[in-house]
Every structure is written in structure tokens, then in C-alpha cells.
XYZ file of C-alpha atoms in Angstrom:
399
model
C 36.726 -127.404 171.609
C 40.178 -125.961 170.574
C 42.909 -125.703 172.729
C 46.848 -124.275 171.695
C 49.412 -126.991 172.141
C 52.861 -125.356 170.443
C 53.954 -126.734 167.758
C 57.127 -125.793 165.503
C 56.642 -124.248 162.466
C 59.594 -125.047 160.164
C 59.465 -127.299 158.128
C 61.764 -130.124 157.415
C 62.733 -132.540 154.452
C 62.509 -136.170 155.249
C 66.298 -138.276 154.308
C 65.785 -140.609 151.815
C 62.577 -140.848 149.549
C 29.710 -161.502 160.426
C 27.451 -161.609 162.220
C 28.272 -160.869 165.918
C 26.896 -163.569 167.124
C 29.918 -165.445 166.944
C 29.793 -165.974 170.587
C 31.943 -163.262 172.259
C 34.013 -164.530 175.097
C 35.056 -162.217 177.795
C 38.637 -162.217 177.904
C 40.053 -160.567 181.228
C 43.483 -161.666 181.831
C 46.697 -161.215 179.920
C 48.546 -163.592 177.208
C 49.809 -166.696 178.823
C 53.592 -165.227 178.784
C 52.419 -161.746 180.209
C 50.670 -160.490 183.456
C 52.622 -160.294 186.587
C 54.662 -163.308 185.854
C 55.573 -162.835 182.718
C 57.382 -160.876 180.325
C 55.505 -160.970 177.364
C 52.799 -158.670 176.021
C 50.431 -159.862 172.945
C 49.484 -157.195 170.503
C 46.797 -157.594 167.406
C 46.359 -155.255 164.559
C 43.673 -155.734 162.334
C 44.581 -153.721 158.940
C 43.251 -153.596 154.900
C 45.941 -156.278 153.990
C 43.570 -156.824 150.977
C 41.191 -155.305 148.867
C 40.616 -151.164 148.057
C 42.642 -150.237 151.390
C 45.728 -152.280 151.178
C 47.532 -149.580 150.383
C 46.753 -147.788 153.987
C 46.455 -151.348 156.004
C 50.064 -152.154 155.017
C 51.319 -148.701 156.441
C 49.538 -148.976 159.688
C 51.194 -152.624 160.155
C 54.422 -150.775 158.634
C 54.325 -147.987 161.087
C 53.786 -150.268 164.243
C 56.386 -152.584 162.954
C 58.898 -149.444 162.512
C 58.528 -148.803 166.063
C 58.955 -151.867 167.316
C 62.139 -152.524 165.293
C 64.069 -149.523 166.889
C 62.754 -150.288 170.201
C 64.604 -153.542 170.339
C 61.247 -155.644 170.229
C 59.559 -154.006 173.462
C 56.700 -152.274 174.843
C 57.168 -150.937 178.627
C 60.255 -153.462 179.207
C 58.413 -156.406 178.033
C 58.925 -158.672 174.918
C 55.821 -157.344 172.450
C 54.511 -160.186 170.112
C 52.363 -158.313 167.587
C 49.623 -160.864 166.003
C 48.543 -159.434 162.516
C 45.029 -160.247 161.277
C 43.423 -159.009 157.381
C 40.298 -156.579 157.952
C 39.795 -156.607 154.454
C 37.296 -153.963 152.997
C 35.303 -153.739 156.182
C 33.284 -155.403 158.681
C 32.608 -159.139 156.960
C 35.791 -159.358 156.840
C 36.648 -157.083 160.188
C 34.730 -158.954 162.612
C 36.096 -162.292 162.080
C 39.639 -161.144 161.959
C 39.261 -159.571 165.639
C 37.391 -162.368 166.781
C 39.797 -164.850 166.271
C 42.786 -162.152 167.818
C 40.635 -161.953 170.679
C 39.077 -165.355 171.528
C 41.801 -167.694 170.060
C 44.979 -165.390 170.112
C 43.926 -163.647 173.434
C 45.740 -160.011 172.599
C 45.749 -157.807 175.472
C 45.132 -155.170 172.985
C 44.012 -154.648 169.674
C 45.046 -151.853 167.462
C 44.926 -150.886 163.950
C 41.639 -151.069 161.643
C 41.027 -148.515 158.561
C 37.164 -148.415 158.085
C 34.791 -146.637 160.300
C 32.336 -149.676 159.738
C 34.896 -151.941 160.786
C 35.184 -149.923 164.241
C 31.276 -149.810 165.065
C 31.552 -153.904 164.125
C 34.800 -154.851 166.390
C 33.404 -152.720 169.278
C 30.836 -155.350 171.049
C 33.574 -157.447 171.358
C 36.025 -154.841 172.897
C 34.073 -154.149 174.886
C 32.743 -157.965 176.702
C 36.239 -158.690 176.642
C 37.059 -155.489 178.211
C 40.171 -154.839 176.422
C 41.799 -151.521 175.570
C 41.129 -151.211 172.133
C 43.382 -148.366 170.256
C 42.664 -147.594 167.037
C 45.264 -145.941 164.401
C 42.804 -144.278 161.761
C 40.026 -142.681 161.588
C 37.149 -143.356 163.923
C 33.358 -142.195 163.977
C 31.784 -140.966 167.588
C 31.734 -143.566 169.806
C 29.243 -143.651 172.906
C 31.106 -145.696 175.509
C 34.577 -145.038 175.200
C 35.804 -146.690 178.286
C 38.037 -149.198 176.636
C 38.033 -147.070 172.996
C 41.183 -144.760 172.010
C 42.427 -143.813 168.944
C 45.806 -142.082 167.993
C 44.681 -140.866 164.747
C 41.363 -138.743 164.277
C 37.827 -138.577 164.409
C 36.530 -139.618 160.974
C 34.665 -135.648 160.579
C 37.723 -133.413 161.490
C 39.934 -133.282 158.476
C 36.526 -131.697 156.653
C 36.121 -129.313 159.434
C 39.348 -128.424 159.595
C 39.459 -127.746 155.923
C 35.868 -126.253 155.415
C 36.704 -122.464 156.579
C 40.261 -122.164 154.417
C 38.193 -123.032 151.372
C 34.966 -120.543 151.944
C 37.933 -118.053 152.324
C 39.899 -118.924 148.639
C 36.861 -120.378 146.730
C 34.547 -117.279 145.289
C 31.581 -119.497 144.946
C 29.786 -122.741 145.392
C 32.176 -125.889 146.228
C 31.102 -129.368 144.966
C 31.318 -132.474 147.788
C 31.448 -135.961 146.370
C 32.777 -139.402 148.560
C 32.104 -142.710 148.750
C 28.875 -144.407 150.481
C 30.129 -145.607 153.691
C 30.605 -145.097 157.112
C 33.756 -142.994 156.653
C 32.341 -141.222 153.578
C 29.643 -140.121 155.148
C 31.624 -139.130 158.298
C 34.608 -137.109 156.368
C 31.897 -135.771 154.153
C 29.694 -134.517 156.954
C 32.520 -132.596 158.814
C 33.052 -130.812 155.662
C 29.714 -129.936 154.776
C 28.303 -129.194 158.268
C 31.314 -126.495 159.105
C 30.991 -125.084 155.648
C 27.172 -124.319 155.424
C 28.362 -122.858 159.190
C 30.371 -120.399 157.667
C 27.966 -119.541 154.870
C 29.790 -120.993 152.217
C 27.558 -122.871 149.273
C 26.843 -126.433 147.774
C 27.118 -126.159 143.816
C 25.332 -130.162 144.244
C 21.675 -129.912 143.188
C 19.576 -130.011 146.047
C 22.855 -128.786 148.392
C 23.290 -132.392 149.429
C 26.551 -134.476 148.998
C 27.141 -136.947 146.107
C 27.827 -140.145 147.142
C 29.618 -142.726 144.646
C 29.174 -146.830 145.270
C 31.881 -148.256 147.082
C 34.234 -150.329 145.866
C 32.348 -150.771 143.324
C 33.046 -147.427 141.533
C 36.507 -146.918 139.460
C 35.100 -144.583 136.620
C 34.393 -141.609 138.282
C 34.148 -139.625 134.698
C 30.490 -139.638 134.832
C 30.335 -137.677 137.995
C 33.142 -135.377 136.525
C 30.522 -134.621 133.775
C 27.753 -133.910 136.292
C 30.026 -131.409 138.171
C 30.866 -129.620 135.010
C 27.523 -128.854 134.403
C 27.077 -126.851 138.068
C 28.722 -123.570 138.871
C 30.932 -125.526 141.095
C 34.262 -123.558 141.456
C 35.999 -125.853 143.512
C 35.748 -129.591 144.543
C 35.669 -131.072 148.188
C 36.136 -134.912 148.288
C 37.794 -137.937 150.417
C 39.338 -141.008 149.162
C 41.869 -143.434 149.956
C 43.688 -146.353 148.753
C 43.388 -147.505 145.306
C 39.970 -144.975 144.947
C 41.999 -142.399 145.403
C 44.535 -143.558 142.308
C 41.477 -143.890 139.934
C 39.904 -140.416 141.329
C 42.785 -138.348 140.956
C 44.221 -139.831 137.640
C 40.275 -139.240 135.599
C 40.124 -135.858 137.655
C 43.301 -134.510 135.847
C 41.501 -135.833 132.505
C 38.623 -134.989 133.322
C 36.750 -131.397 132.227
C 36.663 -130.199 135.368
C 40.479 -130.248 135.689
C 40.810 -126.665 135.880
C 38.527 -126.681 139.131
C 41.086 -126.636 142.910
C 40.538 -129.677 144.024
C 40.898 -129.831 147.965
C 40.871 -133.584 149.649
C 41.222 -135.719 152.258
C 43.605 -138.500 151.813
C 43.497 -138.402 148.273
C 47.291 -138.071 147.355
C 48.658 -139.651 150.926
C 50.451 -142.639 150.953
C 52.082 -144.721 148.030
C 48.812 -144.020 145.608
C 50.855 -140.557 145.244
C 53.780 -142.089 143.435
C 50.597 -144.337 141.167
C 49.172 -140.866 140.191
C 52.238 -138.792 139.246
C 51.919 -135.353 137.722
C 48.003 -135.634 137.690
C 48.200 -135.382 141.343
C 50.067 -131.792 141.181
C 48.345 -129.007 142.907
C 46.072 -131.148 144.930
C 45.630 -129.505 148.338
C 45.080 -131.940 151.411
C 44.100 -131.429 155.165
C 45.575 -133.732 157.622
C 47.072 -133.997 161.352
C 50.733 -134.531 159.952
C 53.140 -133.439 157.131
C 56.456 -135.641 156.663
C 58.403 -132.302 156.571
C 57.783 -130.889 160.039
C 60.667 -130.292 161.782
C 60.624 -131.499 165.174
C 63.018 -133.711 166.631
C 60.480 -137.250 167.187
C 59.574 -136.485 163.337
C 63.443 -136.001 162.269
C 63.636 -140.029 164.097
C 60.866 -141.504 162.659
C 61.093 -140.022 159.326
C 64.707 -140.850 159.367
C 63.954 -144.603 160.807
C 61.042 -144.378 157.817
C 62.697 -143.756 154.901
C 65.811 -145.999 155.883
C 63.780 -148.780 155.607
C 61.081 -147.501 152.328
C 61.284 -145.165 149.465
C 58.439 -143.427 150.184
C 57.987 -140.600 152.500
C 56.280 -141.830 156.105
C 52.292 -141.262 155.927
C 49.823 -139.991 158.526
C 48.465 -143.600 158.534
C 52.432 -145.261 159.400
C 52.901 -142.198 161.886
C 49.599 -142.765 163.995
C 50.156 -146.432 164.240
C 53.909 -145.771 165.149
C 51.859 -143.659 167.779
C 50.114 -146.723 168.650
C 52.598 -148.434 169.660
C 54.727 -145.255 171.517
C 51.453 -144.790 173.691
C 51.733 -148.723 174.575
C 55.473 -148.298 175.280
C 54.317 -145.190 177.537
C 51.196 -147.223 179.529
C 52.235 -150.726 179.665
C 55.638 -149.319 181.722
C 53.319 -147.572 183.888
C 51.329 -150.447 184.709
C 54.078 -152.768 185.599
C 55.235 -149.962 188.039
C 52.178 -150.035 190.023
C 51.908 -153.999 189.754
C 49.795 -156.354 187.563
C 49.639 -155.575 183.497
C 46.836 -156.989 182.226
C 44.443 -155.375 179.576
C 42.397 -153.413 182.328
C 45.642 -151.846 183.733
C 47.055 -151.137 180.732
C 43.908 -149.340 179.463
C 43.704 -147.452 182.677
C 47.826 -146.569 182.240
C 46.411 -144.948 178.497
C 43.564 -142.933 180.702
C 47.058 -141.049 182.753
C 49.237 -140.797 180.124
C 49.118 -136.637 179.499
C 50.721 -135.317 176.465
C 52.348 -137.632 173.455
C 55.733 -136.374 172.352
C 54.813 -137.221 168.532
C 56.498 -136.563 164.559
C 52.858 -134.505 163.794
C 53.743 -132.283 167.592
C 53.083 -132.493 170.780
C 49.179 -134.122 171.347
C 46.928 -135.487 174.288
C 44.140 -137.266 174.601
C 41.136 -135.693 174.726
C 38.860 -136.687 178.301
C 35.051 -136.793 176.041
C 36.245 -138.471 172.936
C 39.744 -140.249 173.566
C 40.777 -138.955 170.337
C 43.765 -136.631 170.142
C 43.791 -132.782 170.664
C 45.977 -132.046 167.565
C 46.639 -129.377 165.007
C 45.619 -130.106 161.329
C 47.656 -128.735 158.466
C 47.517 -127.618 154.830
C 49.517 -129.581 152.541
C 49.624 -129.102 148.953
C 51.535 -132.005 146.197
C 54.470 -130.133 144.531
C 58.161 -131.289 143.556
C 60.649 -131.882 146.233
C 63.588 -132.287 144.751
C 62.879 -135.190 142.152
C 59.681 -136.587 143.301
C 56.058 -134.840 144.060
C 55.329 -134.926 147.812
C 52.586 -133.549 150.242
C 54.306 -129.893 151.330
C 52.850 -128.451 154.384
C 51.444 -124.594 153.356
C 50.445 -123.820 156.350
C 48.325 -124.326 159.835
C 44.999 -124.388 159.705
C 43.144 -125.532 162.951
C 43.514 -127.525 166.436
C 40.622 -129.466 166.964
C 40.247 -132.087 170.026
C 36.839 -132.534 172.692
């Protein structure tokens, strides 16, 4: 579905450079310091602290943390104690993180978590517990969403977003290539399924994605060969974190290096300053740019960059989100009484539109995911680094 929320169009430059049966508890009521009587609301974030993600974990606990700082410690009035738990590379490692923030901590909500697997892994136990659970990256369809939000994406837009732009400026077949796993197979699929829509071509034999080991894989040179002997004209891919580094760095060696290369994630975040000048010219979709100019993005990227010398990401902006939609709901649920996880996630369900650094977003009713608009962002020099420049628009998606 597609729906027009404004959004500015000038652009601005940022100051500054397991098993589940672990015996799942419900857990109903608040943190012992919070509820009615109490001033104190308990938050855990489950991020990549460790392993191929780090590099994206640590912004999402960054971004939340940002927030937090410049709102003197608060969510909705109340004291915020934010609980921080290692998800690791995925759901071994998920699973028992969230456990322990749910069972033994007792949050009253849990946020964060990079992988897709890692969502389909922590959701049994959002969902006995019956806590809001509001996830800051990229999330694959969920059936019952009662108690499931996420300020980021669903894991097949950026690829849909993407897919018409490049039928348009590719003349001929486009190569797709990600890692096997659940977001690999989600960012992949929104790529392929909207491209084949609008008639564009596969140069993979057999029209049917490649799919590289993960984390396993780190020489990627061997698939570079296998492109270069399609009639690939362009390359379609998604990778993040350290992957991303390795990817981009053997791409520019690589004898396909003369072929656009068009991405998700690939050059966001601090692997961009770890692949330099092989990264220039890569062209990225994604629901924010750190040069929009809009006044929430002229505060957080200002707040950002005060504080790190990198330009804020789309992974610290959606869990700064995170935590501005908790501000936003918990308030509301202490005006109409009790806060408790089941008031707070009902607070989320009313909130209307986010006043956010990527525009102006809601929540969408079917998916809980936001209705946003997805830019075009290519890596050129700004000034004396390389940075992710917004070119242009491309789609809002939201159901």
C-alpha cells in the first residue's frame, strides 16, 4: 500500500563528522520500581555486541543511548533503566540473551535485535509474557503482531523500493547475490520479486538468487568470477557489518568493478570509513539519509555527531526512534492510570504519526511497521570524507 506523508526535500549536511524450551515465564506486571507506584521503567535491548554485526548492534545501543542522554534519563516522566543484553550472530545466542532480560531482569519492554532469525526466535517469549516488543531493524512478516512493532523496516522493502529505479538505469540483466539467512533471503526476495514484476531480468543462471554461506564467507572473489562470466550489467546485493567491509573492498578489485553496484546496507554505518575509496559510487536504498534537512534530523544529527565522528546511521536513528515512541506511549499510559507492559503496548497502538530525522512516519494498522519514504543515496565526498548522499526519492512503502 503507498500512502504520501510530506516530507522535505533539501538536503542538509550533518555538524561534525536455544532451544525455547527454556521455560518461558509469563511476565505481566511492571519492574519492581515502575507501575503505578513507581517511577521507574525497565528497558532491554538485545543488539550484535559481538560477532559479524557488531558494527550495527553497537549503533542501535548508541542510538537509544543518544536519546536517552538528551532526555535527561526519561521515558514519559519516568526514570528509564535500559538493561543491555549481546544477541550475538543470531538466535543461539538471541534467545538466551532475551530470556534472561525477560525472566530474570523483568523489562517491560524489549527493543533492539539485528537478525531476522533472531526476531522469529525471541517472539514465543514476547509473546507468553505479553510484553510490547519493539524492534529497531529489520523484521520479516510476522503473523500475530499484537505485542510486535518495529521502528525500522520490513526486512523485503529496501529491495522493493530499489527494484524499479534499477530496471529503469540498467539496460540489461542485473545479478542478485546475499547471504543465506533469514534476512538474506528476505532483502533478497523484495528485490527480486518487484523486479521480475516490472519485467526486468536475472543475469544468475537459472534466474534464481546466489546465496553465499554466512559468516562463514569473507572471500567473495570467487563469486565475482562467476558474475563476470554472465551478461550481468549491474549487481543487486545486501550486506552488513563486517560482510559488507570484505564485499565492497574485493568488489572494487574484483573484475567486475566496472559493473553499478546497487545495495542494501552495504556502505552504512562505520564499515564505510573501513572501505574508503573502494566504496565510491556505490548506490544504496534506505528509509533515511544523514543529510535531510528537517528540524528532528538537524537535533539528532547534531546530538550524533557531538558525541561520534561518524555520521548518524539508519540503524542509530531507528533505535533513537525506539526510544522517542516509548517517550511518546509510556506518558500516555501514566495519563490514563497504570503503566505496565500491556498499557504501554496499547499507548504504541494510539500513537499516530512519529515526528522523526528520516520525516514524518506512522505505524502501519496490518504490519506495525512504519509507513515511510525510502531514498536513493549514493557514497561520494563531502567535504573530506565519503558519505551516503541522498540522490533522490524513490518510494513510500507501509501496509
Amino acid at each position: 500500500m503507498f500512502f504520501d506523508i510530506p516530507r522535505p526535500r533539501r538536503r542538509f549536511r550533518p555538524v561534525g563528522a536455544a532451544a525455547l524450551a527454556l521455560g518461558l515465564a509469563a511476565v505481566t506486571g511492571c519492574s519492581s520500581d515502575s507501575g503505578a507506584g513507581g517511577d521507574t521503567v525497565k528497558i532491554g535491548l538485545v543488539a550484535s555486541l559481538s560477532g559479524t554485526y557488531e558494527p550495527v548492534g553497537t549503533e542501535l545501543r548508541a542510538g537509544f543511548e543518544l536519546y536517552l542522554d538528551t532526555h535527561d534519563n526519561k521515558l514519559g516522566g519516568r526514570k528509564a533503566e535500559l538493561v543491555v543484553a549481546d544477541e550475538g550472530d543470531g538466535p543461539p545466542t538471541a534467545l538466551p540473551a532475551a530470556t534472561k532480560l525477560v525472566k530474570k531482569d523483568k523489562v517491560d519492554v524489549l527493543t533492539g535485535l539485528v537478525s531476522g532469525g533472531s526476531v522469529n526466535a525471541v517472539l514465543p517469549l514476547v509473546e507468553q509474557a505479553k510484553i510490547p516488543f519493539l524492534g529497531s531493524n529489520a523484521r520479516p512478516p510476522v503473523k500475530d503482531i499484537e505485542y510486535v512493532w518495529t521502528t525500522s523496516f520490513l526486512s523485503d522493502e529496501p529491495g522493493k523500493a530499489i527494484a524499479p529505479y534499477v530496471k529503469e538505469k540498467v539496460d540489461g540483466p542485473v545479478y542478485a547475490i546475499g547471504p543465506d539467512y533469514q534476512g538474506g533471503y528476505d532483502e533478497l526476495r523484495g528485490f527480486t520479486e518487484e523486479f521480475k514484476r516490472v519485467k526486468g531480468k536475472l543475469a544468475n543462471p537459472g534466474g534464481k538468487t546466489t546465496w553465499t554461506p554466512f559468516p562463514k564467507t569473507t572471500n567473495f572473489m570467487p563469486y565475482f568470477a562467476e558474475i563476470a562470466k554472465t551478461d550481468a550489467k549491474a549487481v543487486y546485493c545486501f550486506y552488513a557489518g563486517k560482510a559488507a567491509i570484505d564485499f565492497a573492498k574485493q568488489y572494487a578489485q574484483s573484475d567486475i568493478a566496472d559493473l553499478p553496484l546497487y545495495t542494501a546496507f552495504v556502505t552504512e554505518g562505520s564499515v564505510l570509513q573501513a572501505q574508503g575509496d573502494a566504496a565510491k559510487g556505490i548506490y544504496s536504498v534506505l528509509n533515511y539519509a544523514a543529510d535531510l534537512d528537517n528540524e528532528a534530523n538537524r537535533t539528532f544529527a547534531a546530538d550524533w555527531t557531538a558525541e561520534h565522528d561518524t555520521q548518524p546511521t539508519t540503524y542509530a536513528m531507528a533505535s533513537y526512534d525506539a526510544a522517542a515512541v516509548l517517550d511518546k506511549a509510556i506518558a500516555d499510559a501514566a495519563k490514563k492510570g497504570d503503566v505496565t507492559p500491556q498499557t504501554i503496548n496499547k499507548a504504541i497502538e494510539g500513537l499516530g504519526q512519529i515526528d522523526s530525522p528520516r520525516g514524518a512516519w506512522e505505524f502501519s494498522d496490518k504490519a506495525h511497521a512504519p509507513v515511510q519514504t525510502w531514498y536513493l543515496r549514493q557514497v561520494r565526498p563531502d567535504g573530506s570524507q565519503l558519505a551516503n548522499v541522498m540522490v533522490q526519492d524513490l518510494a513510500t512503502l507501509g501496509s
